[in-house]
Amino acid sequence: METLELQDTYQQDSQQLRSPCATTGGAWLNELRGRALQRFAELGIPTVKQEAWRFTNLRALSREPHRLADTGNLEIDPAILDRWAVDEANNHRIVLVDGRFRQDLSNLDGLPDTVRFTHLAAEWARDPKFVESHLGRYAPFDGDALTALNTAFLQDGVVIRIGRDLRLTEPLHILYLSSGQQAKRVSHPRTLIVAESFSESVVVETYLAAGEAAYWTNAVTELVVEPGARVTHYLAEFENEHAHHIHTLAAVLDRDSYLESQNILMGAALARNNVRVAMNGAGAEAHINGLFLGHGNQHLDNDIVVDHRQPHCSSHQNFRGILDDKSHGVFGGRIVVREDAQKTDSSQSNRNLLLSDDARVDTKPQLEIYADDVKCAHGATTGQLAEDALFYLESRGVEPRDARDILVYAFAHEIIEQMKLLPLRKQLEAVLLDRFSKIRQLGE
Amino acid sequence: MLEIKNLHARVEDKTILKGLNLTINPGEVHCIMGPNGSGKSTLSQVLAGRESFQVTEGEIRYKGRDLIELEPHERAGEGLFLAFQYPVEIPGVSGMQFLRAALNAQRKYRGEEELDAAQMMKLFRAKAAEVKIDMASLKRSVNEGFSGGEKKRNEMLQMAILEPSLAVLDEVDSGLDIDALKIVSDAVNAMRSVDRSFLLITHYQRLLNHIVPDFIHVLVNGRIVKSGGKELALELEEKGYAWVEEHANITVG
């Protein structure tokens, strides 16, 4: 009965959505949404009985439906956004509040002509063919209920197109802000990034909230990296600690392309970060790194799948978790090497630090290798702070509490130092600082 | 400076120190020698305050205070330094960060003003020059990937910068080649002064060719069984530990 009510609500809400392309045709989009809704109805919210969700329980989402968050033109204090700025000088940012584009908070000017950095409805009006040829092509929803639901609610979102050969060093910043004014509300952010051949770009997605209510963010980002292009993508999840946050990055890498995916999970009551990388062209290279920092009762889950479909590709995953109090971390990393993907060079590492007896981590590496000439290394460790390192610091005069903080910082640092975007690193260090007080004195 | 009376200590259920007595005055260099398992390292760990080493009897007075009551970081703040036999690797923390945290923590403990990064750097340079040890290692993570010799040199650099009043050097000579041994010994000799004391703990007489102690003690089975001047080292070298062990059995028995 509950399931019925859930489906009915989503069906109703989805059908009432206005289409971003209502004025210019776009039957394909309505058709896509319809199919996605149908698929969601068949799949339902995932349960712990499914292997991929064994450690992450979404019962709060399946228990009752979440209505679409819609707070109209809620007044937002820009300071909330400025705090997370990643490039104060240029500040190319697009802001969506509860999934709706906000011109008044965004800054889309000052970019080269060969960059599109806009919201979905605007891009649809300008270049419907472009949107149609990419949107929905990289994030399949047949086996993924939540991507199906996101697609069923496709309404607005962000479109980024980096023109051929363009080297854009200034980061493009997407801020998805949840109003957080009402509980049981959901938004379905959708981002499409097309990096054309030999372009270079940096894109940051920041998720945050203005209020303290228990909302749900169900985001999907599609990313295609065309031949020879290079993309650095950051996910900075700073949701409020009552929220559910689901994010799926579906990336397709073409020949000789390069992706660096940096993932930070810090907020939310429950966060699930799906990274799906398809190595679709020979010679592609992917680095997928993450830091998840849990305290209180937080549940932070990273689920990574790298699919090697072509030869001579390399992929490297490096995730670190730091879990305090009663928090629960999950790392699932799957590497698939198909028959044709000879000379694959792949590695995966997950190291976790438990700071309390009640904290917990589940880590499960999975290798599926169908080619015979490949290199696949993986390793996972979970431990507590090294007693001898603590004593070493204390024997030099450092107080026990500070010694602990220093070691935690050191553990996180290996991931943080790979993030080349300094303002983001500073934000991260500020959060660490907030939780582990001693770090301030370490300096660079 | 340091006064140890009738010290008994154990690790888990095993009693290792069984009534050790030792007095070190300001400016003196003492050396404790002894065979494996005699309790040398236990003594250094007890002095530094490692939790797993329990004092069951006796007392340790340091600068007139009860040392046993102090936490490890407080002992450091009071000027006690232990050079580790096996210095610990700390990936992700540079030597510079480590020393800044340590020095400022000690200064804070003593009620002195903390130093900023520039003042620190100046101090580090001056101290490194005094003991003639290259500072390059401070840019790397503490002890990570260091050779045995580099680790021991790094301990000496830390000692020079932290300027303790009592330095306990636990097998600072083990695993060193002649060049490294010379660098380490020169650093110790450069730091000798009338108000700084040293306690060298070693297995080998070789170290004493480079650092000449004022007193030598032989530790056997948890007690000091023989004390003397620097000439005792030569006697030990000649006759071996078996000689004192026999001697110990006679006195104990």
XYZ file of C-alpha atoms in Angstrom:
697
model
C 0.000 0.000 0.000
C 2.803 2.338 0.904
C 4.484 1.630 -2.399
C 1.316 2.428 -4.261
C 0.952 5.740 -2.552
C 4.579 6.499 -3.321
C 4.204 5.708 -7.011
C 0.962 7.627 -7.313
C 2.486 10.695 -5.810
C 5.541 10.647 -8.040
C 3.373 9.982 -11.081
C 1.135 12.882 -10.256
C 3.985 15.244 -9.479
C 5.921 14.293 -12.569
C 2.975 14.810 -14.872
C 2.272 18.198 -13.431
C 5.766 19.398 -14.179
C 5.991 22.056 -16.757
C 8.373 21.083 -19.476
C 11.459 23.210 -20.085
C 10.859 22.752 -23.762
C 7.128 23.293 -23.784
C 7.327 26.129 -26.244
C 9.650 24.493 -28.738
C 8.355 21.014 -29.094
C 10.466 18.477 -27.305
C 8.234 15.484 -27.518
C 11.336 13.343 -27.043
C 11.823 14.793 -23.594
C 8.281 14.022 -22.557
C 8.744 10.561 -23.932
C 12.030 10.161 -22.017
C 10.418 11.293 -18.804
C 7.505 8.956 -19.321
C 9.787 5.996 -19.864
C 11.846 6.910 -16.833
C 8.776 7.208 -14.643
C 7.598 3.836 -15.875
C 10.987 2.332 -15.077
C 11.010 3.828 -11.611
C 7.565 2.360 -10.994
C 8.943 -1.055 -11.877
C 12.132 -0.786 -9.836
C 11.010 1.135 -6.771
C 13.358 2.657 -4.195
C 16.341 0.286 -3.723
C 16.353 -1.907 -0.637
C 19.155 -3.532 1.352
C 18.256 -6.817 -0.319
C 19.978 -5.544 -3.439
C 23.712 -6.180 -3.394
C 24.621 -2.626 -4.384
C 22.593 -1.284 -1.446
C 23.462 -3.877 1.135
C 24.925 -1.399 3.595
C 22.782 1.634 2.836
C 19.178 1.709 3.872
C 16.827 4.129 2.121
C 13.755 3.259 4.163
C 13.259 6.916 5.038
C 12.749 7.561 1.329
C 10.480 4.609 0.665
C 8.367 5.048 3.768
C 6.639 8.125 2.450
C 6.773 10.124 -0.746
C 8.729 13.316 -0.979
C 6.918 16.141 -2.718
C 8.789 18.415 -5.059
C 10.527 21.199 -3.226
C 9.205 24.484 -4.469
C 9.850 27.605 -2.558
C 9.364 30.022 -5.419
C 11.707 32.929 -5.259
C 12.855 32.418 -1.728
C 15.176 35.129 -0.599
C 18.692 33.769 -0.231
C 21.476 35.508 1.613
C 24.349 35.543 -0.902
C 26.778 35.087 1.989
C 25.693 31.436 2.208
C 26.885 31.008 -1.354
C 29.984 33.184 -1.117
C 31.293 31.072 1.720
C 31.766 28.202 -0.720
C 33.205 30.247 -3.599
C 35.952 28.425 -5.447
C 37.285 31.350 -7.468
C 36.706 34.762 -5.969
C 38.328 36.641 -8.814
C 36.123 35.383 -11.634
C 33.326 33.680 -9.759
C 31.658 31.981 -12.697
C 28.750 30.486 -10.880
C 25.318 29.168 -11.564
C 22.925 28.799 -8.688
C 19.845 26.615 -8.527
C 17.577 26.735 -5.522
C 15.525 23.577 -5.036
C 16.383 22.647 -8.590
C 15.271 25.969 -10.110
C 17.667 28.292 -11.866
C 18.202 31.616 -10.116
C 19.431 34.354 -12.407
C 19.679 36.802 -9.512
C 22.226 34.661 -7.681
C 24.191 33.462 -10.698
C 27.068 34.992 -12.572
C 27.292 33.661 -16.102
C 29.225 36.492 -17.729
C 32.824 36.924 -18.716
C 33.428 33.558 -20.314
C 34.885 32.888 -23.773
C 32.365 32.471 -26.604
C 33.143 28.810 -26.961
C 31.919 28.053 -23.460
C 28.273 27.450 -22.673
C 27.509 27.742 -19.032
C 23.824 28.051 -18.535
C 20.657 26.393 -17.326
C 18.844 23.701 -19.210
C 15.782 25.653 -20.267
C 17.907 28.418 -21.774
C 20.111 26.002 -23.654
C 17.077 24.185 -24.925
C 15.732 27.406 -26.364
C 19.063 28.190 -27.993
C 20.186 24.827 -29.266
C 17.612 22.056 -28.854
C 19.539 19.694 -31.096
C 22.584 19.884 -28.879
C 20.540 19.135 -25.791
C 18.721 16.299 -27.443
C 21.916 14.702 -28.719
C 23.427 14.521 -25.223
C 20.877 14.705 -22.427
C 19.986 11.315 -21.049
C 22.546 9.514 -23.190
C 25.241 8.920 -20.575
C 23.222 8.142 -17.464
C 21.242 4.985 -18.196
C 18.304 4.377 -15.875
C 17.290 0.857 -16.833
C 19.011 -0.615 -13.814
C 19.010 2.447 -11.632
C 15.772 3.491 -9.969
C 17.034 6.773 -8.630
C 18.472 7.936 -11.936
C 15.117 6.940 -13.438
C 13.340 9.094 -10.886
C 15.672 11.995 -11.561
C 15.010 11.648 -15.284
C 11.262 11.450 -14.708
C 11.518 14.831 -13.031
C 13.789 16.434 -15.588
C 12.798 20.040 -15.610
C 15.712 22.361 -15.216
C 19.380 21.916 -14.541
C 22.765 22.993 -15.729
C 24.365 22.664 -19.125
C 28.083 23.106 -19.654
C 29.749 22.857 -23.006
C 33.471 23.446 -23.345
C 34.360 24.160 -26.952
C 36.956 22.266 -28.867
C 40.608 23.072 -28.032
C 39.652 25.587 -25.388
C 41.753 25.640 -22.252
C 39.601 27.100 -19.504
C 41.563 27.421 -16.301
C 38.942 29.299 -14.307
C 36.635 26.839 -12.567
C 32.929 26.714 -13.399
C 30.988 26.513 -10.188
C 27.550 24.994 -9.830
C 25.796 25.546 -6.527
C 22.744 23.427 -5.839
C 21.150 24.990 -2.821
C 18.293 23.358 -0.997
C 16.029 25.765 0.795
C 15.688 23.248 3.631
C 12.571 25.033 4.844
C 10.235 22.048 4.755
C 10.763 18.378 5.502
C 9.958 15.583 3.036
C 10.779 17.645 -0.001
C 12.901 16.512 -2.891
C 14.776 18.141 -5.747
C 16.283 16.353 -8.729
C 19.267 18.383 -9.944
C 20.488 17.449 -13.391
C 23.813 18.528 -14.857
C 25.102 17.917 -18.349
C 28.763 18.531 -19.111
C 30.127 18.137 -22.605
C 33.881 18.578 -22.878
C 34.707 18.752 -26.546
C 37.906 17.417 -28.062
C 41.168 18.660 -26.567
C 39.454 21.082 -24.227
C 40.512 21.485 -20.601
C 38.168 22.490 -17.818
C 37.406 22.385 -14.128
C 33.860 21.999 -12.857
C 32.762 22.116 -9.237
C 29.398 20.982 -7.946
C 28.628 22.154 -4.442
C 25.577 20.945 -2.565
C 24.392 22.905 0.408
C 21.302 24.036 2.303
C 19.881 27.242 3.667
C 17.655 25.603 6.286
C 17.696 22.664 8.654
C 14.759 20.580 7.419
C 15.197 16.954 6.311
C 15.001 17.247 2.532
C 16.240 14.926 -0.195
C 18.558 15.743 -3.084
C 18.528 13.237 -5.927
C 21.138 14.489 -8.371
C 22.463 13.144 -11.645
C 25.409 14.537 -13.573
C 26.191 13.388 -17.071
C 29.679 14.009 -18.319
C 31.151 13.213 -21.662
C 34.852 13.717 -22.221
C 35.535 13.744 -25.929
C 38.832 12.628 -27.503
C 41.878 14.214 -25.921
C 39.848 16.412 -23.566
C 40.682 16.832 -19.879
C 38.166 17.444 -17.125
C 38.552 17.875 -13.412
C 35.256 17.400 -11.643
C 34.702 18.114 -7.969
C 31.764 16.999 -5.924
C 31.616 18.962 -2.693
C 28.772 17.636 -0.583
C 28.093 19.981 2.303
C 24.348 19.284 2.768
C 22.715 19.844 6.138
C 22.925 16.912 8.512
C 19.275 15.929 8.252
C 19.294 15.559 4.494
C 19.420 12.560 2.199
C 21.842 13.106 -0.626
C 22.081 10.846 -3.650
C 24.472 11.823 -6.400
C 25.316 9.952 -9.549
C 28.139 11.017 -11.784
C 27.872 9.155 -15.069
C 31.014 9.828 -17.075
C 31.899 8.560 -20.496
C 35.538 8.858 -21.524
C 36.497 8.868 -25.141
C 39.843 8.142 -26.714
C 42.895 9.607 -24.910
C 40.718 11.675 -22.631
C 41.437 12.385 -18.981
C 39.130 12.657 -16.005
C 39.964 13.607 -12.482
C 37.024 13.118 -10.165
C 37.403 14.434 -6.632
C 34.667 13.569 -4.195
C 34.088 15.101 -0.824
C 31.317 13.803 1.394
C 30.919 15.765 4.596
C 27.295 16.626 5.084
C 23.920 14.846 5.050
C 22.380 12.299 7.375
C 22.761 9.838 4.536
C 24.844 10.369 1.433
C 25.288 7.985 -1.413
C 27.784 8.963 -4.070
C 27.676 6.885 -7.230
C 30.525 7.367 -9.659
C 30.136 5.512 -12.941
C 33.009 5.830 -15.340
C 32.935 4.171 -18.748
C 36.330 3.918 -20.420
C 34.985 4.048 -23.927
C 38.070 4.967 -25.913
C 41.563 3.556 -25.973
C 44.145 5.429 -23.919
C 41.683 7.130 -21.581
C 42.778 7.843 -18.028
C 40.677 8.336 -14.906
C 41.622 9.299 -11.368
C 38.801 8.995 -8.889
C 39.587 10.204 -5.403
C 37.475 10.781 -2.382
C 37.431 11.830 1.217
C 34.470 11.094 3.446
C 34.317 12.528 6.889
C 31.566 11.284 9.167
C 30.532 12.165 12.681
C 27.358 11.929 14.762
C 25.055 9.428 13.101
C 26.025 10.186 9.533
C 25.985 7.490 6.899
C 28.339 8.127 3.971
C 28.515 5.720 1.060
C 30.699 5.837 -2.049
C 29.878 3.421 -4.802
C 32.330 3.431 -7.674
C 32.101 1.475 -10.889
C 34.768 1.763 -13.557
C 34.010 -0.080 -16.759
C 37.033 -0.714 -18.961
C 35.719 -1.351 -22.447
C 38.760 -0.435 -24.516
C 42.470 -1.282 -24.348
C 45.301 0.833 -22.907
C 43.169 2.712 -20.408
C 44.105 3.386 -16.828
C 41.920 4.098 -13.828
C 42.956 4.779 -10.258
C 40.676 5.041 -7.257
C 41.873 6.384 -3.958
C 39.330 6.891 -1.179
C 39.817 7.694 2.468
C 37.250 7.672 5.216
C 37.460 9.185 8.672
C 34.617 8.128 10.925
C 33.907 9.411 14.378
C 31.081 8.907 16.912
C 28.454 6.519 15.544
C 28.963 7.313 11.901
C 28.982 4.626 9.257
C 31.073 4.679 6.093
C 30.737 2.485 3.056
C 33.061 2.055 0.120
C 32.103 -0.112 -2.796
C 34.486 -0.177 -5.696
C 33.933 -2.269 -8.761
C 36.360 -2.547 -11.638
C 35.155 -4.282 -14.748
C 37.707 -5.143 -17.424
C 36.049 -6.423 -20.545
C 37.525 -8.867 -22.980
C 38.749 -6.176 -25.365
C 40.289 -4.032 -22.666
C 43.806 -5.472 -22.832
C 46.663 -3.561 -21.201
C 44.310 -2.053 -18.672
C 46.119 -0.518 -15.727
C 43.785 -0.199 -12.812
C 44.087 0.301 -9.097
C 41.873 0.869 -6.130
C 42.690 1.837 -2.603
C 40.406 2.499 0.319
C 41.816 3.367 3.718
C 39.674 4.169 6.693
C 40.270 5.592 10.097
C 37.861 4.843 12.918
C 37.994 7.380 15.717
C 35.468 5.796 18.019
C 34.430 2.302 19.041
C 30.955 2.891 17.651
C 32.030 4.040 14.202
C 31.881 1.518 11.415
C 33.093 1.003 7.865
C 32.105 -1.535 5.273
C 34.401 -1.778 2.311
C 33.984 -4.110 -0.611
C 36.272 -4.173 -3.583
C 35.046 -6.122 -6.601
C 37.083 -7.036 -9.636
C 35.534 -8.519 -12.739
C 38.253 -9.225 -15.232
C 37.626 -10.812 -18.616
C 40.872 -9.788 -20.330
C 44.142 -11.596 -19.702
C 46.807 -8.916 -20.042
C 45.871 -6.412 -17.357
C 47.147 -4.892 -14.145
C 44.629 -4.570 -11.334
C 45.703 -3.741 -7.829
C 43.385 -3.207 -4.943
C 43.646 -2.863 -1.232
C 41.586 -1.771 1.733
C 42.515 -1.110 5.319
C 40.571 0.036 8.332
C 42.254 0.968 11.533
C 42.555 3.295 14.437
C 45.136 5.951 15.078
C 48.579 4.437 15.501
C 49.404 4.263 19.193
C 53.132 4.676 18.619
C 52.636 7.794 16.478
C 50.436 9.337 19.189
C 53.069 8.615 21.810
C 55.814 9.998 19.598
C 53.964 13.312 19.317
C 53.149 13.399 23.028
C 56.754 12.651 23.942
C 57.649 15.830 22.057
C 55.248 17.920 24.125
C 52.046 17.798 22.082
C 48.884 17.328 24.139
C 47.020 14.040 23.551
C 43.938 15.684 22.024
C 46.111 17.725 19.666
C 48.203 14.705 18.755
C 45.020 12.948 17.687
C 43.931 15.912 15.562
C 47.308 16.136 13.870
C 47.218 12.475 12.910
C 43.670 12.763 11.585
C 44.676 15.737 9.493
C 47.688 13.867 8.181
C 45.481 10.985 7.172
C 43.112 13.258 5.253
C 45.919 15.279 3.798
C 46.965 12.747 1.233
C 43.644 13.189 -0.550
C 43.359 16.910 0.073
C 46.749 17.653 -1.414
C 45.633 16.174 -4.720
C 42.973 18.827 -5.000
C 44.540 21.588 -6.976
C 41.723 24.038 -6.402
C 43.055 25.966 -3.436
C 39.850 27.686 -2.259
C 38.130 24.304 -2.119
C 41.019 22.844 -0.171
C 40.692 25.715 2.267
C 36.967 24.998 2.705
C 37.770 21.404 3.367
C 40.478 22.292 5.818
C 38.058 24.671 7.527
C 35.579 21.843 8.060
C 38.365 19.614 9.316
C 39.468 22.426 11.561
C 35.996 22.753 12.903
C 35.951 19.119 13.870
C 39.603 18.705 14.805
C 40.816 21.846 16.470
C 44.603 21.563 16.406
C 45.121 21.721 12.689
C 45.145 25.491 12.587
C 48.621 25.580 14.018
C 50.155 23.251 11.503
C 50.158 25.681 8.650
C 51.306 24.694 5.197
C 68.445 16.663 37.670
C 67.233 13.060 37.833
C 66.992 10.789 40.801
C 65.735 7.247 40.475
C 65.259 5.215 43.615
C 64.451 1.525 43.857
C 62.528 1.574 40.570
C 60.428 -1.454 39.743
C 58.530 -1.537 36.474
C 56.670 -4.080 34.420
C 55.215 -4.579 30.999
C 52.009 -6.556 31.068
C 52.753 -9.219 33.671
C 56.469 -9.226 33.305
C 58.578 -7.343 35.802
C 61.586 -5.896 33.994
C 63.103 -3.321 36.315
C 63.777 -4.676 39.764
C 65.114 -1.978 42.004
C 67.077 0.424 39.833
C 68.925 3.355 41.384
C 70.465 6.194 39.421
C 71.316 9.820 40.054
C 72.220 12.258 37.309
C 73.385 15.773 38.106
C 73.183 18.781 35.767
C 75.808 18.702 33.034
C 76.639 15.025 33.472
C 76.662 12.400 30.757
C 75.731 8.945 31.957
C 75.755 5.786 29.969
C 73.809 2.643 30.681
C 75.086 -0.505 29.058
C 73.777 -3.983 29.282
C 72.948 -7.152 27.463
C 69.696 -7.753 25.595
C 66.694 -7.997 27.859
C 68.384 -6.311 30.797
C 65.776 -3.513 30.870
C 67.576 -0.706 29.023
C 64.716 0.202 26.750
C 62.159 -0.286 29.491
C 63.967 2.382 31.471
C 63.766 4.840 28.580
C 60.070 4.149 27.988
C 59.295 4.531 31.691
C 61.114 7.865 31.752
C 59.169 9.133 28.741
C 55.900 7.925 30.255
C 54.677 5.246 27.896
C 51.390 3.954 29.230
C 52.032 0.250 28.761
C 55.035 0.430 31.092
C 53.898 0.405 34.688
C 55.885 1.576 37.648
C 55.072 -0.725 40.535
C 57.510 0.491 43.140
C 60.091 3.173 43.783
C 60.276 6.785 42.692
C 61.637 9.040 40.001
C 62.313 12.646 40.808
C 63.086 15.018 37.992
C 64.071 18.595 38.803
C 62.682 17.881 42.247
C 59.239 16.823 40.958
C 57.579 13.439 40.909
C 58.061 12.447 37.272
C 55.660 9.520 37.405
C 52.752 11.859 37.996
C 53.376 13.805 34.818
C 51.820 12.981 31.435
C 54.257 12.362 28.573
C 53.650 15.809 27.048
C 54.164 17.458 30.430
C 57.490 15.685 30.831
C 58.523 17.083 27.459
C 57.376 20.530 28.562
C 59.591 20.125 31.617
C 62.578 19.543 29.349
C 62.771 15.766 29.082
C 63.581 14.387 25.645
C 63.695 10.801 24.472
C 65.500 9.934 21.256
C 63.631 6.848 20.112
C 65.391 3.619 19.338
C 62.888 3.204 16.509
C 61.677 6.668 15.469
C 58.065 6.573 14.287
C 56.966 7.384 10.736
C 54.126 9.886 10.427
C 52.979 10.109 6.806
C 51.316 13.406 5.926
C 52.981 15.495 8.656
C 56.156 17.235 7.587
C 59.079 17.485 9.954
C 58.545 21.217 9.959
C 54.905 20.926 11.039
C 55.825 18.335 13.620
C 58.476 20.515 15.217
C 56.356 23.629 15.108
C 53.542 21.829 16.913
C 55.986 20.357 19.429
C 57.928 23.509 20.146
C 54.871 25.713 20.514
C 53.169 23.137 22.721
C 56.215 23.122 24.985
C 56.411 26.910 25.010
C 52.742 27.129 25.873
C 53.238 24.612 28.671
C 56.027 26.749 30.108
C 53.976 29.909 29.787
C 56.166 31.326 27.034
C 54.853 33.084 23.978
C 54.336 30.900 20.916
C 56.558 31.547 17.908
C 55.276 32.375 14.443
C 56.401 30.602 11.297
C 59.202 33.064 10.522
C 60.618 32.976 14.052
C 60.470 29.206 13.972
C 62.342 29.035 10.707
C 65.070 31.272 12.030
C 65.409 29.172 15.154
C 65.454 25.907 13.195
C 68.227 27.205 10.951
C 70.369 28.339 13.869
C 69.946 25.083 15.780
C 70.559 22.903 12.745
C 73.775 24.818 12.092
C 74.913 24.317 15.697
C 74.683 20.564 15.405
C 75.701 20.532 11.726
C 72.675 18.566 10.540
C 71.041 19.292 7.215
C 67.490 20.642 7.504
C 66.290 19.235 4.184
C 64.677 16.272 5.926
C 62.206 18.611 7.656
C 60.391 19.150 4.387
C 59.526 15.480 4.145
C 56.964 13.566 6.161
C 58.353 12.672 9.566
C 60.683 9.670 9.199
C 58.731 8.349 6.227
C 61.030 6.394 3.958
C 64.081 7.547 5.948
C 67.079 5.241 6.209
C 68.150 4.140 9.670
C 70.847 6.802 9.711
C 68.459 9.531 8.562
C 66.027 8.648 11.323
C 68.674 8.954 14.003
C 69.998 12.208 12.563
C 66.462 13.502 12.576
C 66.119 12.649 16.265
C 69.256 14.684 16.921
C 67.873 17.603 14.937
C 64.684 17.493 16.997
C 66.764 17.419 20.150
C 68.792 20.421 19.037
C 65.648 22.420 18.302
C 63.727 21.427 21.431
C 66.762 22.052 23.691
C 65.927 19.643 26.515
C 67.542 19.732 29.945
C 67.694 15.949 30.063
C 68.072 13.912 26.904
C 67.648 10.163 27.018
C 69.170 8.597 23.914
C 67.919 5.065 23.439
C 70.365 3.099 21.271
C 70.995 6.144 19.166
C 74.013 4.320 17.721
C 72.396 1.092 16.611
C 72.333 0.440 12.900
C 74.562 3.368 11.989
C 77.588 3.318 9.734
C 80.722 5.148 10.895
C 79.856 8.410 9.116
C 76.352 8.528 10.540
C 77.629 7.595 13.982
C 80.034 10.494 13.804
C 77.325 12.964 12.821
C 75.091 11.805 15.661
C 77.913 11.878 18.232
C 79.111 15.284 17.102
C 75.579 16.596 17.556
C 75.452 15.272 21.098
C 78.891 16.657 21.894
C 77.928 20.054 20.486
C 74.978 20.159 22.843
C 76.807 19.213 25.999
C 76.688 22.006 28.536
C 76.853 22.576 32.256
C 73.107 22.579 32.704
C 72.149 19.845 30.254
C 72.380 16.166 31.137
C 72.396 13.069 28.961
C 71.524 9.482 29.545
C 72.946 7.282 26.798
C 71.565 3.810 26.504
C 73.589 1.468 24.374
C 74.472 -2.072 23.711
C 77.859 -1.312 22.223
C 80.995 0.216 23.583
C 81.692 1.721 20.140
C 79.509 4.787 20.812
C 81.764 5.736 23.720
C 84.703 6.243 21.379
C 82.805 9.280 20.142
C 80.880 10.453 23.175
C 82.882 10.243 26.352
C 80.572 9.819 29.339
C 81.235 10.877 32.896
C 79.748 7.669 34.297
C 79.023 4.211 33.029
C 76.502 1.829 34.593
C 75.987 -1.792 33.769
C 72.395 -2.945 33.803
C 71.738 -6.629 34.296
C 68.387 -8.223 34.970
C 66.666 -4.958 35.874
C 69.281 -3.582 38.230
C 72.482 -1.629 37.973
C 75.159 -4.046 39.039
C 78.268 -2.029 38.417
C 79.072 1.655 38.014
C 82.267 3.387 37.182
C 84.036 5.945 35.040
C 84.685 5.786 31.335
C 87.358 3.116 31.823
C 84.605 0.641 32.716
C 83.640 0.530 29.048
C 87.018 -0.833 28.089
C 86.871 -3.466 30.771
C 83.450 -4.504 29.509
C 84.697 -4.611 25.963
C 87.522 -6.891 27.026
C 85.663 -9.237 29.342
C 82.146 -9.122 27.900
C 78.813 -8.899 29.687
C 79.245 -12.432 31.020
C 81.771 -11.060 33.426
C 79.338 -8.602 35.030
C 76.512 -11.094 34.848
C 78.569 -13.482 36.926
C 79.467 -10.656 39.211
C 75.770 -9.780 39.478
C 74.822 -13.289 40.403
C 77.382 -13.303 43.145
C 76.203 -9.998 44.619
C 72.532 -10.855 44.301
C 72.998 -14.436 45.404
